[in-house]
Amino acid sequence: MARRSASDEGSKPVKISKQSLKQAAGLLSYLRPYRFRFGLGLLMLAVSSVSSLALFTFVGDLFDITKDNFATEIRKIAMILAGLLVVQTIASFLRVYLFSYTAENVVAKLKQDTFAKLVSLPMRYFSEKRVGELTARVASDITSIKETFTTTLATFIREFIIIFGSIAFLTWSNWKMVLFILGVLPLVVIFALVFGRRVRKISKEAQQANAEATTVIEESLQAIATVKAFTGELFEIARFSEKNRQVAAKGIRNGLFTGGFVSFLIVFMFGSIIAVIWYGASLVAAGEISSGQLFEFFIISIMMAASMGGLADSFNSVQKALGATESVFGILGEQSEEPGTGEIRLNGNIEFKNVSFAYPDKPEHPVLKNISFRVSSGEQVAFVGPSGAGKSTLTHLLLRLYKPVSGQILAGGTDTVSMPLNAYRQNVAIVPQEVILFGGNIRENIRYGKPNATDEEVTEAAKKAFAHDFIMNLPDGYDTIVGERGTKLSGGQRQRVAIARAFIKDPSILVLDEATSALDSESERSVQQALNELMKGRTTFVVAHRLSTIRNADKIIVLEKGEIKELGDHSQLMENSEGLYRHLASLQFRV
Ligand code: ATP
């Protein structure tokens, strides 16, 4: 697979249409607070573009100075040029500063809003989109929007001003020159653009082929032990040779086109420069223009050609920025979860009533079918069943990460859908199988369960979770930085931090997702001890693979293909000699 850079992940350019402009208009609301600074920036842009044109026309006047008027003229032109340089300098500085000021502020607010939106979107959104791709895309889209305000727009407008300003100036100076330039330049520029684009495409193909060949090397070397074990060396060499041949072929083709393009540029660009000078010189000879005007004519036609050439790229950047805006505003327009307000204290009575469910990205594939069971406050319920039976999905519904497609989940007799989401979730805590700690210290990680908890409460929770001792042995105790860039904790230690986090939240409902399955028996014992403490007096749902941990559960729900096959406690289920539970147990306990 070829690798893609972050910028490739960004949104594609879009056609400029009513719809895309409408989306872009959304950006205006972000621009509004900075409109005066941005407006001043635009004015400065116009001033600097016009003054750069003017600068060259006055430079041209230097050529027309004669011996007789040298003393007066040179001073006048020098003053004008100095004045223009000062104007140009100040205007360019202000333009860059004001545009960056606007862009940084607009983009900071946009990023803040996009992040706030993303974290409040329902799970459905994340199961439809791959998170890595989403972050890369948002990052590159926002960069593209920033570039719009700093450079793209500026370049685009400057190019317009230069093209039309040059035409206006030349028309005023000598209209024949304009006709000549307009007859020659656009043709050459268009031809160069089309040819240039083709060369770029071919060079991209060559790079792509190279990336593919590199991937083969990486794959083979990374799995070198497997390659050798399967005596796959010759196969790998053949695979590489095919890719390598393509790299060479594409590289040669690239060289051919690039060479052609260079020759083209030499012939046409130099040719048109010579043509412009030749034509100008003939006008000078005919006494129609001065040599100063010839210089202006020459410089201005070069500036115009550069602007015409740049216009296509700028236009492409504008389209890309519109695409980026569309995609970011698409996210901002998504429907967030409704967090709701208020507090609820649930007692832990839970009832599933004919609950059926399918994940939103696969609505035709039911994951849970007609699930009904009732749990009383403080009971321990275990979900067991083969892989893919729907155990974790049940916990997702309990956490209200998704809504049932049909049926109801009642808490204390009330349909949970009618409860404010955050108030409901305050009553539920989860200890997942794979605990991810946030960057920050241990204290902050435990406090995640109750943001306003005191230090004493944190220590208390850690003690209950049998985590206090190991925390005190860490270099900075509770202030030890953990997470991606901090001290690495063992699986069991991380789990005890997660248990402390659940303790401090003090929920009436607990969800344990195979919390001890990834641990060795020593750390499993301490985690199990902590969990036993945590479960006391709370309704607990355990997703269990190892049946030994749930022998004492009040209810065991045996799932298969999204349906409840059996329900009872360990001894009841063991009585059914044909049952799935007994079958699973016989595999694990050899009974
Ligand atoms: P395991 O013991 O292997 O973890 P499980 O019993 O917990 O399995 P679930 O994870 O609930 O099973 O999965 C049930 C079904 O739902 C599977 O077919 C799975 O492919 C599908 N599924 C799980 N999560 C998603 C998701 N986010 N989007 C779409 N389908 C999913």
Coordinates of C-alpha atoms and ligand atoms in Angstrom, one line a residue:
M1 CA 0.0 0.0 0.0
A2 CA 1.3 3.4 -0.8
R3 CA 1.7 5.8 2.0
R4 CA -0.2 9.0 2.1
S5 CA 1.0 12.2 3.6
A6 CA -1.2 14.2 5.9
S7 CA -1.9 16.8 3.3
D8 CA -3.2 14.0 0.9
E9 CA -5.7 13.2 3.6
G10 CA -7.3 16.6 3.3
S11 CA -10.5 17.3 1.4
K12 CA -10.5 17.4 -2.3
P13 CA -10.9 20.6 -4.2
V14 CA -14.6 21.3 -5.0
K15 CA -16.2 23.1 -7.9
I16 CA -17.1 26.6 -7.0
S17 CA -20.9 26.4 -6.7
K18 CA -23.7 28.1 -4.9
Q19 CA -23.6 25.4 -2.3
S20 CA -19.8 25.6 -1.7
L21 CA -20.0 29.4 -1.5
K22 CA -22.8 29.1 1.0
Q23 CA -20.6 26.9 3.2
A24 CA -17.8 29.3 2.8
A25 CA -20.1 32.1 4.0
G26 CA -20.2 30.2 7.3
L27 CA -16.6 31.2 7.7
L28 CA -17.7 34.8 7.6
S29 CA -19.3 34.5 11.0
Y30 CA -15.8 33.5 12.3
L31 CA -14.3 36.4 10.4
R32 CA -16.7 39.0 11.7
P33 CA -14.9 39.9 15.0
Y34 CA -11.8 40.6 13.0
R35 CA -13.4 42.3 10.0
F36 CA -11.7 45.7 10.5
R37 CA -8.3 44.2 10.7
F38 CA -9.0 41.9 7.8
G39 CA -10.4 44.7 5.8
L40 CA -7.3 46.9 6.5
G41 CA -5.2 43.9 5.5
L42 CA -7.0 43.7 2.1
L43 CA -6.5 47.4 1.6
M44 CA -2.8 47.0 2.4
L45 CA -2.7 44.1 -0.1
A46 CA -4.1 46.4 -2.8
V47 CA -1.7 49.2 -1.9
S48 CA 1.3 46.9 -2.0
S49 CA 0.2 45.3 -5.3
V50 CA -0.4 48.7 -7.0
S51 CA 2.8 50.1 -5.6
S52 CA 4.9 47.2 -6.9
L53 CA 3.5 47.9 -10.4
A54 CA 4.1 51.6 -10.0
L55 CA 7.7 50.9 -8.8
F56 CA 8.7 49.3 -12.1
T57 CA 7.0 51.9 -14.2
F58 CA 9.1 54.6 -12.5
V59 CA 12.2 52.4 -12.8
G60 CA 11.4 52.5 -16.5
D61 CA 11.4 56.3 -16.4
L62 CA 15.1 56.2 -15.3
F63 CA 15.9 55.0 -18.8
D64 CA 14.4 58.1 -20.4
I65 CA 16.6 60.5 -18.4
T66 CA 18.8 62.6 -20.7
K67 CA 21.8 64.7 -20.1
D68 CA 19.7 67.8 -20.1
N69 CA 17.1 66.9 -17.5
F70 CA 19.3 64.6 -15.4
A71 CA 19.6 66.8 -12.4
T72 CA 15.9 67.5 -11.9
E73 CA 14.5 64.2 -13.1
I74 CA 16.8 61.9 -11.2
R75 CA 16.0 63.6 -7.9
K76 CA 12.3 63.5 -8.7
I77 CA 12.3 59.8 -9.6
A78 CA 14.6 58.9 -6.8
M79 CA 12.1 60.5 -4.3
I80 CA 9.2 58.8 -5.9
L81 CA 11.0 55.4 -5.8
A82 CA 12.0 55.9 -2.2
G83 CA 8.4 56.9 -1.3
L84 CA 7.0 53.8 -3.1
L85 CA 9.5 51.6 -1.4
V86 CA 8.5 52.9 2.0
V87 CA 4.8 52.5 1.1
Q88 CA 5.5 49.0 -0.2
T89 CA 7.4 48.0 2.9
I90 CA 4.8 49.3 5.4
A91 CA 1.9 47.9 3.4
S92 CA 3.5 44.4 3.0
F93 CA 4.4 44.3 6.7
L94 CA 0.9 45.3 7.7
R95 CA -0.7 42.9 5.2
V96 CA 1.2 39.9 6.5
Y97 CA 0.7 40.8 10.1
L98 CA -3.0 41.6 9.8
F99 CA -3.7 38.5 7.7
S100 CA -1.8 36.2 10.2
Y101 CA -3.6 37.9 13.1
T102 CA -7.0 37.2 11.5
A103 CA -6.1 33.7 10.4
E104 CA -4.7 32.6 13.8
N105 CA -7.7 33.8 15.6
V106 CA -10.2 32.4 13.1
V107 CA -8.5 29.1 13.0
A108 CA -8.1 28.9 16.8
K109 CA -11.8 29.4 17.3
L110 CA -12.6 27.0 14.5
K111 CA -10.4 24.3 16.0
Q112 CA -11.9 24.8 19.4
D113 CA -15.4 24.5 18.0
T114 CA -14.6 21.5 15.9
F115 CA -13.0 19.7 18.8
A116 CA -15.9 20.5 21.1
K117 CA -18.2 19.3 18.4
L118 CA -16.3 16.1 17.8
V119 CA -16.2 15.0 21.4
S120 CA -19.9 15.6 21.8
L121 CA -20.9 13.7 18.7
P122 CA -22.7 10.4 19.3
M123 CA -20.7 7.1 19.0
R124 CA -22.6 6.4 15.8
Y125 CA -20.5 9.0 14.1
F126 CA -17.2 7.4 15.1
S127 CA -18.2 3.9 14.0
E128 CA -19.0 5.3 10.6
K129 CA -15.6 7.2 10.3
R130 CA -12.2 6.0 11.0
V131 CA -10.8 8.1 13.9
G132 CA -7.2 8.3 12.5
E133 CA -8.4 9.4 9.1
L134 CA -10.8 11.9 10.7
T135 CA -8.1 13.6 12.8
A136 CA -5.7 13.8 9.8
R137 CA -8.4 15.2 7.6
V138 CA -9.6 17.8 10.1
A139 CA -6.0 18.9 10.8
S140 CA -5.2 19.3 7.1
D141 CA -8.5 21.0 6.3
I142 CA -7.9 23.5 9.1
T143 CA -4.4 24.1 7.8
S144 CA -5.8 24.7 4.4
I145 CA -8.3 27.2 5.8
K146 CA -5.5 29.0 7.6
E147 CA -3.5 29.2 4.4
T148 CA -6.5 30.7 2.7
F149 CA -6.4 33.7 5.1
T150 CA -2.7 34.1 5.1
T151 CA -1.5 33.4 1.6
T152 CA -4.1 31.9 -0.8
L153 CA -6.5 34.8 -0.8
A154 CA -3.7 37.4 -0.8
T155 CA -2.0 35.7 -3.8
F156 CA -5.2 35.4 -5.7
I157 CA -6.2 39.0 -5.2
R158 CA -2.7 40.3 -6.0
E159 CA -2.5 38.3 -9.2
F160 CA -5.8 39.8 -10.3
I161 CA -4.7 43.3 -9.4
I162 CA -1.4 42.8 -11.3
I163 CA -3.0 41.4 -14.4
F164 CA -5.7 44.0 -14.7
G165 CA -3.5 46.8 -13.4
S166 CA -0.9 45.9 -16.0
I167 CA -3.5 45.9 -18.8
A168 CA -4.8 49.2 -17.6
F169 CA -1.3 50.7 -17.4
L170 CA -0.2 49.4 -20.7
T171 CA -3.4 50.5 -22.4
W172 CA -2.8 54.0 -21.1
S173 CA 0.8 53.9 -22.0
N174 CA 0.6 52.3 -25.5
W175 CA -2.4 50.2 -26.5
K176 CA -0.5 48.4 -29.3
M177 CA 1.7 46.8 -26.6
V178 CA -1.4 45.5 -24.8
L179 CA -2.7 43.8 -27.9
F180 CA 0.6 42.2 -28.6
I181 CA 1.0 40.9 -25.1
L182 CA -2.5 39.7 -24.8
G183 CA -2.1 37.9 -28.2
V184 CA 1.1 36.1 -27.1
L185 CA 1.1 35.6 -23.3
P186 CA -2.1 33.8 -22.5
L187 CA -1.4 31.2 -25.2
V188 CA 2.0 30.5 -23.8
V189 CA 0.8 30.5 -20.2
I190 CA -2.1 28.2 -20.9
F191 CA 0.1 25.8 -22.9
A192 CA 2.7 25.8 -20.1
L193 CA 0.0 25.1 -17.5
V194 CA -1.5 22.2 -19.3
F195 CA 1.9 20.7 -20.1
G196 CA 3.1 21.4 -16.5
R197 CA 0.1 19.7 -15.0
R198 CA 0.7 16.6 -17.1
V199 CA 4.4 16.5 -16.0
R200 CA 3.4 16.9 -12.4
K201 CA 0.9 14.0 -12.8
I202 CA 3.6 11.8 -14.2
S203 CA 6.1 12.7 -11.6
K204 CA 3.5 11.9 -8.9
E205 CA 3.0 8.5 -10.5
A206 CA 6.7 7.9 -10.3
Q207 CA 6.7 8.8 -6.6
Q208 CA 3.8 6.6 -6.0
A209 CA 5.5 3.6 -7.6
N210 CA 8.6 4.3 -5.5
A211 CA 6.5 4.3 -2.3
E212 CA 4.9 1.0 -3.3
A213 CA 8.4 -0.6 -3.8
T214 CA 9.5 0.8 -0.5
T215 CA 6.5 -0.8 1.2
V216 CA 7.5 -4.2 -0.2
I217 CA 10.9 -3.8 1.4
E218 CA 9.4 -2.8 4.7
E219 CA 6.9 -5.6 4.7
S220 CA 9.4 -8.2 3.9
L221 CA 12.0 -7.1 6.4
Q222 CA 9.5 -6.6 9.2
A223 CA 8.3 -10.1 8.7
I224 CA 11.7 -11.5 7.8
A225 CA 11.3 -14.4 10.2
T226 CA 8.1 -15.4 8.6
V227 CA 9.6 -15.0 5.1
K228 CA 12.4 -17.4 6.0
A229 CA 10.2 -19.8 7.9
F230 CA 8.0 -20.2 4.7
T231 CA 11.1 -20.1 2.5
G232 CA 9.5 -17.1 0.8
E233 CA 12.7 -15.3 -0.2
L234 CA 12.3 -16.0 -3.9
F235 CA 8.7 -14.9 -3.8
E236 CA 9.6 -11.6 -2.1
I237 CA 12.4 -11.0 -4.5
A238 CA 10.0 -11.5 -7.4
R239 CA 7.5 -9.2 -5.8
F240 CA 10.1 -6.5 -5.4
S241 CA 11.5 -7.0 -8.8
E242 CA 8.1 -6.3 -10.4
K243 CA 7.6 -3.1 -8.4
N244 CA 11.2 -2.1 -9.0
R245 CA 10.8 -2.5 -12.7
Q246 CA 7.7 -0.2 -12.6
V247 CA 9.7 2.4 -10.6
A248 CA 12.4 2.5 -13.3
A249 CA 9.9 2.6 -16.2
K250 CA 7.9 5.4 -14.6
G251 CA 11.1 7.3 -13.7
I252 CA 12.2 7.2 -17.3
R253 CA 8.9 8.4 -18.5
N254 CA 9.0 11.2 -16.0
G255 CA 12.5 12.1 -17.3
L256 CA 11.2 12.2 -20.8
F257 CA 8.3 14.5 -20.0
T258 CA 10.4 16.7 -17.7
G259 CA 13.0 17.1 -20.5
G260 CA 10.3 17.9 -22.9
F261 CA 8.9 20.5 -20.6
V262 CA 12.2 22.2 -20.0
S263 CA 12.8 22.4 -23.8
F264 CA 9.3 23.8 -24.2
L265 CA 10.0 26.4 -21.6
I266 CA 13.2 27.4 -23.3
V267 CA 11.6 27.7 -26.7
F268 CA 8.4 29.3 -25.7
M269 CA 9.3 31.4 -22.7
F270 CA 12.5 32.7 -24.1
G271 CA 10.8 32.9 -27.5
S272 CA 8.0 35.1 -26.2
I273 CA 10.4 37.2 -24.2
I274 CA 12.4 37.8 -27.3
A275 CA 9.2 38.5 -29.2
V276 CA 8.1 41.0 -26.7
I277 CA 11.5 42.8 -26.8
W278 CA 11.7 42.5 -30.5
Y279 CA 8.3 44.1 -30.9
G280 CA 9.1 46.7 -28.3
A281 CA 12.4 47.5 -30.0
S282 CA 10.6 48.0 -33.3
L283 CA 8.2 50.5 -31.6
V284 CA 11.2 52.3 -30.1
A285 CA 12.8 52.4 -33.6
A286 CA 9.6 53.8 -35.0
G287 CA 9.7 56.5 -32.4
E288 CA 6.4 55.3 -30.9
I289 CA 7.8 54.6 -27.4
S290 CA 10.9 55.5 -25.5
S291 CA 13.5 53.0 -24.2
G292 CA 12.1 53.6 -20.7
Q293 CA 8.7 52.5 -21.9
L294 CA 10.3 49.5 -23.5
F295 CA 11.8 48.5 -20.1
E296 CA 8.3 49.0 -18.5
F297 CA 6.7 47.0 -21.2
F298 CA 9.2 44.2 -20.6
I299 CA 9.0 44.1 -16.8
I300 CA 5.3 44.4 -16.8
S301 CA 4.8 41.6 -19.3
I302 CA 7.0 39.4 -17.1
M303 CA 5.0 40.3 -14.0
M304 CA 1.8 39.6 -15.9
A305 CA 2.9 36.3 -17.2
A306 CA 3.9 35.2 -13.7
S307 CA 0.6 36.3 -12.3
M308 CA -1.3 34.5 -15.1
G309 CA 0.7 31.3 -14.4
G310 CA 0.1 31.6 -10.7
L311 CA -3.7 32.3 -11.2
A312 CA -4.4 28.7 -12.0
D313 CA -2.6 27.4 -8.9
S314 CA -4.3 30.0 -6.8
F315 CA -7.6 29.1 -8.2
N316 CA -6.9 25.4 -7.3
S317 CA -6.0 26.5 -3.8
V318 CA -9.2 28.4 -3.5
Q319 CA -11.2 25.4 -4.6
K320 CA -9.3 23.3 -2.1
A321 CA -10.0 25.7 0.6
L322 CA -13.7 25.6 -0.3
G323 CA -13.5 21.8 0.0
A324 CA -11.9 22.1 3.4
T325 CA -14.4 24.6 4.6
E326 CA -17.2 22.4 3.4
S327 CA -15.8 19.4 5.2
V328 CA -15.2 21.2 8.5
F329 CA -18.6 22.9 8.4
G330 CA -20.0 19.5 7.7
I331 CA -18.7 18.3 11.0
L332 CA -19.9 21.5 12.8
G333 CA -23.4 20.9 11.3
E334 CA -23.6 17.3 12.7
Q335 CA -26.1 16.7 15.5
S336 CA -24.4 16.5 18.9
E337 CA -25.5 14.3 21.8
E338 CA -27.9 16.1 24.0
P339 CA -26.1 16.2 27.4
G340 CA -29.1 17.5 29.3
T341 CA -29.0 19.1 32.8
G342 CA -29.9 18.1 36.3
E343 CA -29.0 15.2 38.6
I344 CA -30.5 11.8 39.0
R345 CA -29.6 9.2 41.6
L346 CA -30.4 5.7 40.4
N347 CA -30.9 2.8 42.7
G348 CA -29.4 0.2 40.4
N349 CA -32.6 -1.6 39.3
I350 CA -32.3 -2.2 35.6
E351 CA -34.6 -3.9 33.2
F352 CA -34.1 -4.7 29.5
K353 CA -37.4 -5.0 27.7
N354 CA -37.4 -6.6 24.3
V355 CA -34.3 -4.7 23.3
S356 CA -33.1 -5.2 19.7
F357 CA -30.1 -3.5 18.3
A358 CA -28.0 -3.1 15.1
Y359 CA -24.9 -0.8 14.7
P360 CA -25.8 2.2 12.6
D361 CA -23.2 1.4 10.0
K362 CA -24.7 -2.1 9.5
P363 CA -28.4 -1.7 10.1
E364 CA -29.2 -4.9 8.2
H365 CA -27.1 -7.0 10.6
P366 CA -28.9 -7.3 14.0
V367 CA -26.5 -7.7 16.9
L368 CA -29.0 -8.1 19.7
K369 CA -32.4 -9.6 19.3
N370 CA -35.3 -9.2 21.7
I371 CA -33.2 -9.1 24.9
S372 CA -35.3 -9.1 28.1
F373 CA -34.0 -9.5 31.7
R374 CA -34.4 -7.8 35.0
V375 CA -31.7 -7.0 37.6
S376 CA -32.2 -5.8 41.1
S377 CA -30.2 -3.2 42.9
G378 CA -26.8 -4.6 44.0
E379 CA -26.9 -7.8 42.0
Q380 CA -24.0 -9.1 40.0
V381 CA -24.8 -10.1 36.4
A382 CA -22.4 -11.8 34.0
F383 CA -22.7 -11.8 30.3
V384 CA -21.1 -14.9 28.7
G385 CA -21.1 -16.4 25.3
P386 CA -19.0 -17.0 22.2
S387 CA -17.0 -14.3 20.6
G388 CA -19.3 -11.9 18.6
A389 CA -22.4 -12.9 20.6
G390 CA -23.1 -9.3 21.6
K391 CA -21.7 -9.1 25.2
S392 CA -19.8 -5.8 24.7
T393 CA -22.7 -4.4 22.8
L394 CA -25.0 -4.9 25.8
T395 CA -22.6 -2.8 27.8
H396 CA -22.5 -0.1 25.1
L397 CA -26.3 0.1 25.4
L398 CA -26.0 0.3 29.2
L399 CA -23.6 3.2 28.9
R400 CA -26.1 4.8 26.4
L401 CA -23.4 5.0 23.8
Y402 CA -26.1 3.9 21.4
K403 CA -29.9 3.7 21.6
P404 CA -31.7 0.4 21.1
V405 CA -33.4 0.1 17.7
S406 CA -36.5 -1.1 19.5
G407 CA -37.4 -2.0 23.0
Q408 CA -36.5 -0.2 26.2
I409 CA -33.9 -0.1 28.9
L410 CA -35.5 0.9 32.2
A411 CA -33.7 2.2 35.3
G412 CA -35.7 2.3 38.4
G413 CA -38.8 1.7 36.2
T414 CA -38.2 4.7 34.0
D415 CA -37.1 4.5 30.3
T416 CA -33.5 5.6 30.3
V417 CA -34.0 7.4 26.9
S418 CA -36.1 10.0 28.7
M419 CA -33.4 10.7 31.3
P420 CA -30.8 13.5 30.7
L421 CA -27.8 11.7 29.3
N422 CA -25.1 13.2 31.5
A423 CA -27.2 12.8 34.6
Y424 CA -27.7 9.1 33.7
R425 CA -24.1 8.5 33.0
Q426 CA -23.1 9.9 36.3
N427 CA -24.6 6.7 37.8
V428 CA -22.6 4.3 35.7
A429 CA -18.9 3.6 35.8
I430 CA -16.8 1.3 33.6
V431 CA -13.6 -0.5 34.2
P432 CA -12.5 -1.5 30.7
Q433 CA -10.3 -4.3 29.7
E434 CA -7.7 -2.0 28.2
V435 CA -7.3 1.0 30.5
I436 CA -6.1 4.1 28.7
L437 CA -4.7 6.8 31.1
F438 CA -4.8 10.4 30.0
G439 CA -1.6 12.4 29.8
G440 CA -1.3 14.0 33.2
N441 CA -0.5 12.8 36.7
I442 CA -2.1 9.9 38.6
R443 CA -4.1 12.2 40.8
E444 CA -5.8 13.9 37.8
N445 CA -6.5 10.5 36.3
I446 CA -8.3 9.3 39.4
R447 CA -10.1 12.6 39.7
Y448 CA -11.5 12.1 36.2
G449 CA -14.3 10.2 37.9
K450 CA -15.2 13.3 40.0
P451 CA -13.6 16.5 38.8
N452 CA -14.2 18.3 42.1
A453 CA -12.8 15.6 44.4
T454 CA -10.4 16.7 47.1
D455 CA -6.9 15.2 47.5
E456 CA -8.2 13.2 50.5
E457 CA -11.0 11.7 48.4
V458 CA -8.4 10.7 45.7
T459 CA -6.2 9.0 48.3
E460 CA -9.2 7.3 49.9
A461 CA -10.3 5.9 46.5
A462 CA -6.8 4.7 45.7
K463 CA -6.6 2.9 49.0
K464 CA -9.9 1.2 48.4
A465 CA -8.6 0.2 44.9
F466 CA -5.4 -1.3 46.5
A467 CA -3.5 1.3 44.4
H468 CA -2.2 3.6 47.1
D469 CA 0.9 1.5 48.0
F470 CA 2.2 1.2 44.5
I471 CA 1.4 4.8 43.8
M472 CA 3.4 5.9 46.8
N473 CA 6.4 3.9 45.5
L474 CA 6.4 5.8 42.2
P475 CA 9.0 8.6 41.9
D476 CA 6.5 11.4 42.4
G477 CA 3.7 9.5 44.2
Y478 CA 0.3 10.9 43.1
D479 CA 2.1 13.6 41.0
T480 CA 3.8 11.0 38.7
I481 CA 3.0 11.8 35.1
V482 CA 1.4 8.8 33.3
G483 CA -0.2 8.2 29.9
E484 CA 1.4 8.3 26.5
R485 CA 4.5 10.4 27.4
G486 CA 4.8 9.5 31.1
T487 CA 5.7 6.6 33.3
K488 CA 4.4 3.4 32.0
L489 CA 2.3 1.5 34.5
S490 CA 1.7 -2.2 34.2
G491 CA -1.7 -3.5 33.1
G492 CA -2.7 -4.4 36.7
Q493 CA -1.6 -1.0 38.0
R494 CA -3.5 0.8 35.3
Q495 CA -6.6 -1.2 36.1
R496 CA -6.4 -0.4 39.7
V497 CA -6.2 3.3 38.8
A498 CA -9.3 2.8 36.7
I499 CA -10.9 1.1 39.7
A500 CA -10.0 4.1 41.9
R501 CA -11.5 6.3 39.3
A502 CA -14.7 4.2 39.5
F503 CA -14.7 4.4 43.3
I504 CA -14.5 8.1 43.4
K505 CA -17.4 8.4 41.0
D506 CA -19.4 6.2 43.4
P507 CA -21.9 4.9 40.8
S508 CA -24.8 2.6 41.5
I509 CA -24.2 0.7 38.2
L510 CA -20.8 -0.8 37.3
V511 CA -19.7 -2.2 34.0
L512 CA -16.6 -4.5 34.0
D513 CA -15.4 -5.4 30.6
E514 CA -13.3 -8.6 31.1
A515 CA -11.4 -6.5 33.6
T516 CA -8.9 -9.1 34.6
S517 CA -8.4 -11.2 31.5
A518 CA -5.2 -9.6 30.4
L519 CA -3.3 -10.0 33.7
D520 CA -1.0 -12.5 35.2
S521 CA -2.4 -14.3 38.2
E522 CA -0.5 -12.2 40.8
S523 CA -1.8 -8.9 39.5
E524 CA -5.2 -10.5 38.8
R525 CA -5.5 -11.3 42.5
S526 CA -5.0 -7.7 43.6
V527 CA -7.2 -6.4 40.8
Q528 CA -9.9 -8.9 41.8
Q529 CA -9.6 -7.9 45.4
A530 CA -10.1 -4.3 44.4
L531 CA -13.0 -5.2 42.2
N532 CA -14.7 -7.1 44.9
E533 CA -14.6 -4.0 47.1
L534 CA -15.9 -1.9 44.3
M535 CA -18.8 -4.2 43.5
K536 CA -20.2 -4.1 47.0
G537 CA -23.7 -2.6 47.0
R538 CA -23.6 -1.8 43.3
T539 CA -25.4 -3.4 40.4
T540 CA -22.6 -4.9 38.4
F541 CA -22.5 -6.1 34.8
V542 CA -19.5 -8.2 34.0
V543 CA -18.4 -9.3 30.5
A544 CA -16.6 -12.5 31.3
H545 CA -14.7 -14.9 29.1
R546 CA -13.3 -16.9 32.0
L547 CA -16.2 -18.5 33.8
S548 CA -14.1 -19.0 37.0
T549 CA -14.5 -15.3 37.9
I550 CA -18.3 -15.3 37.7
R551 CA -19.3 -18.5 39.6
N552 CA -20.8 -16.4 42.3
A553 CA -22.7 -14.1 40.1
D554 CA -26.4 -13.7 40.9
K555 CA -27.4 -14.0 37.3
I556 CA -25.5 -15.3 34.3
I557 CA -26.9 -14.4 30.9
V558 CA -25.7 -16.7 28.2
L559 CA -25.8 -15.1 24.8
E560 CA -25.4 -16.6 21.3
K561 CA -25.8 -14.7 18.1
G562 CA -27.4 -11.7 19.8
E563 CA -30.0 -13.8 21.6
I564 CA -30.4 -14.9 25.3
K565 CA -29.9 -18.7 25.3
E566 CA -29.9 -19.3 29.0
L567 CA -30.4 -17.3 32.2
G568 CA -29.7 -18.4 35.8
D569 CA -27.0 -18.8 38.3
H570 CA -24.0 -21.1 38.0
S571 CA -25.6 -24.1 39.6
Q572 CA -28.9 -23.7 37.7
L573 CA -27.1 -23.4 34.4
M574 CA -24.8 -26.4 35.1
E575 CA -27.9 -28.6 35.6
N576 CA -28.8 -28.3 31.9
S577 CA -26.6 -30.9 30.5
E578 CA -27.4 -29.9 26.9
G579 CA -27.0 -26.2 27.6
L580 CA -24.5 -23.8 26.1
Y581 CA -23.2 -22.7 29.5
R582 CA -22.4 -26.2 30.6
H583 CA -20.7 -26.7 27.2
L584 CA -18.6 -23.6 27.7
A585 CA -17.9 -24.6 31.3
S586 CA -16.8 -28.0 30.3
L587 CA -14.3 -26.5 27.9
Q588 CA -12.9 -24.3 30.7
F589 CA -13.2 -26.5 33.8
R590 CA -13.1 -29.9 32.2
V591 CA -16.2 -31.0 34.3
Ligands
ATP1 P1 -16.0 -10.7 22.0 O1 -16.2 -11.7 23.1 O2 -15.2 -11.2 20.9 O3 -15.5 -9.4 22.5 P2 -18.8 -9.8 22.0 O4 -19.7 -10.9 22.4 O5 -18.4 -8.8 23.0 O6 -17.5 -10.5 21.4 P3 -19.6 -7.6 20.4 O7 -18.3 -6.9 20.5 O8 -20.8 -7.1 21.2 O9 -19.4 -9.2 20.8 O10 -20.0 -7.8 18.9 C1 -21.2 -8.3 18.4 C2 -21.3 -8.1 16.9 O11 -21.4 -6.7 16.6 C3 -20.1 -8.6 16.1 O12 -20.7 -9.2 15.0 C4 -19.3 -7.4 15.8 O13 -18.8 -7.6 14.5 C5 -20.4 -6.3 15.7 N1 -19.8 -5.0 16.2 C6 -19.2 -4.7 17.3 N2 -18.9 -3.4 17.5 C7 -19.3 -2.8 16.3 C8 -19.3 -1.5 15.8 N3 -18.8 -0.5 16.5 N4 -19.8 -1.3 14.6 C9 -20.4 -2.3 13.9 N5 -20.4 -3.5 14.3 C10 -19.9 -3.8 15.5

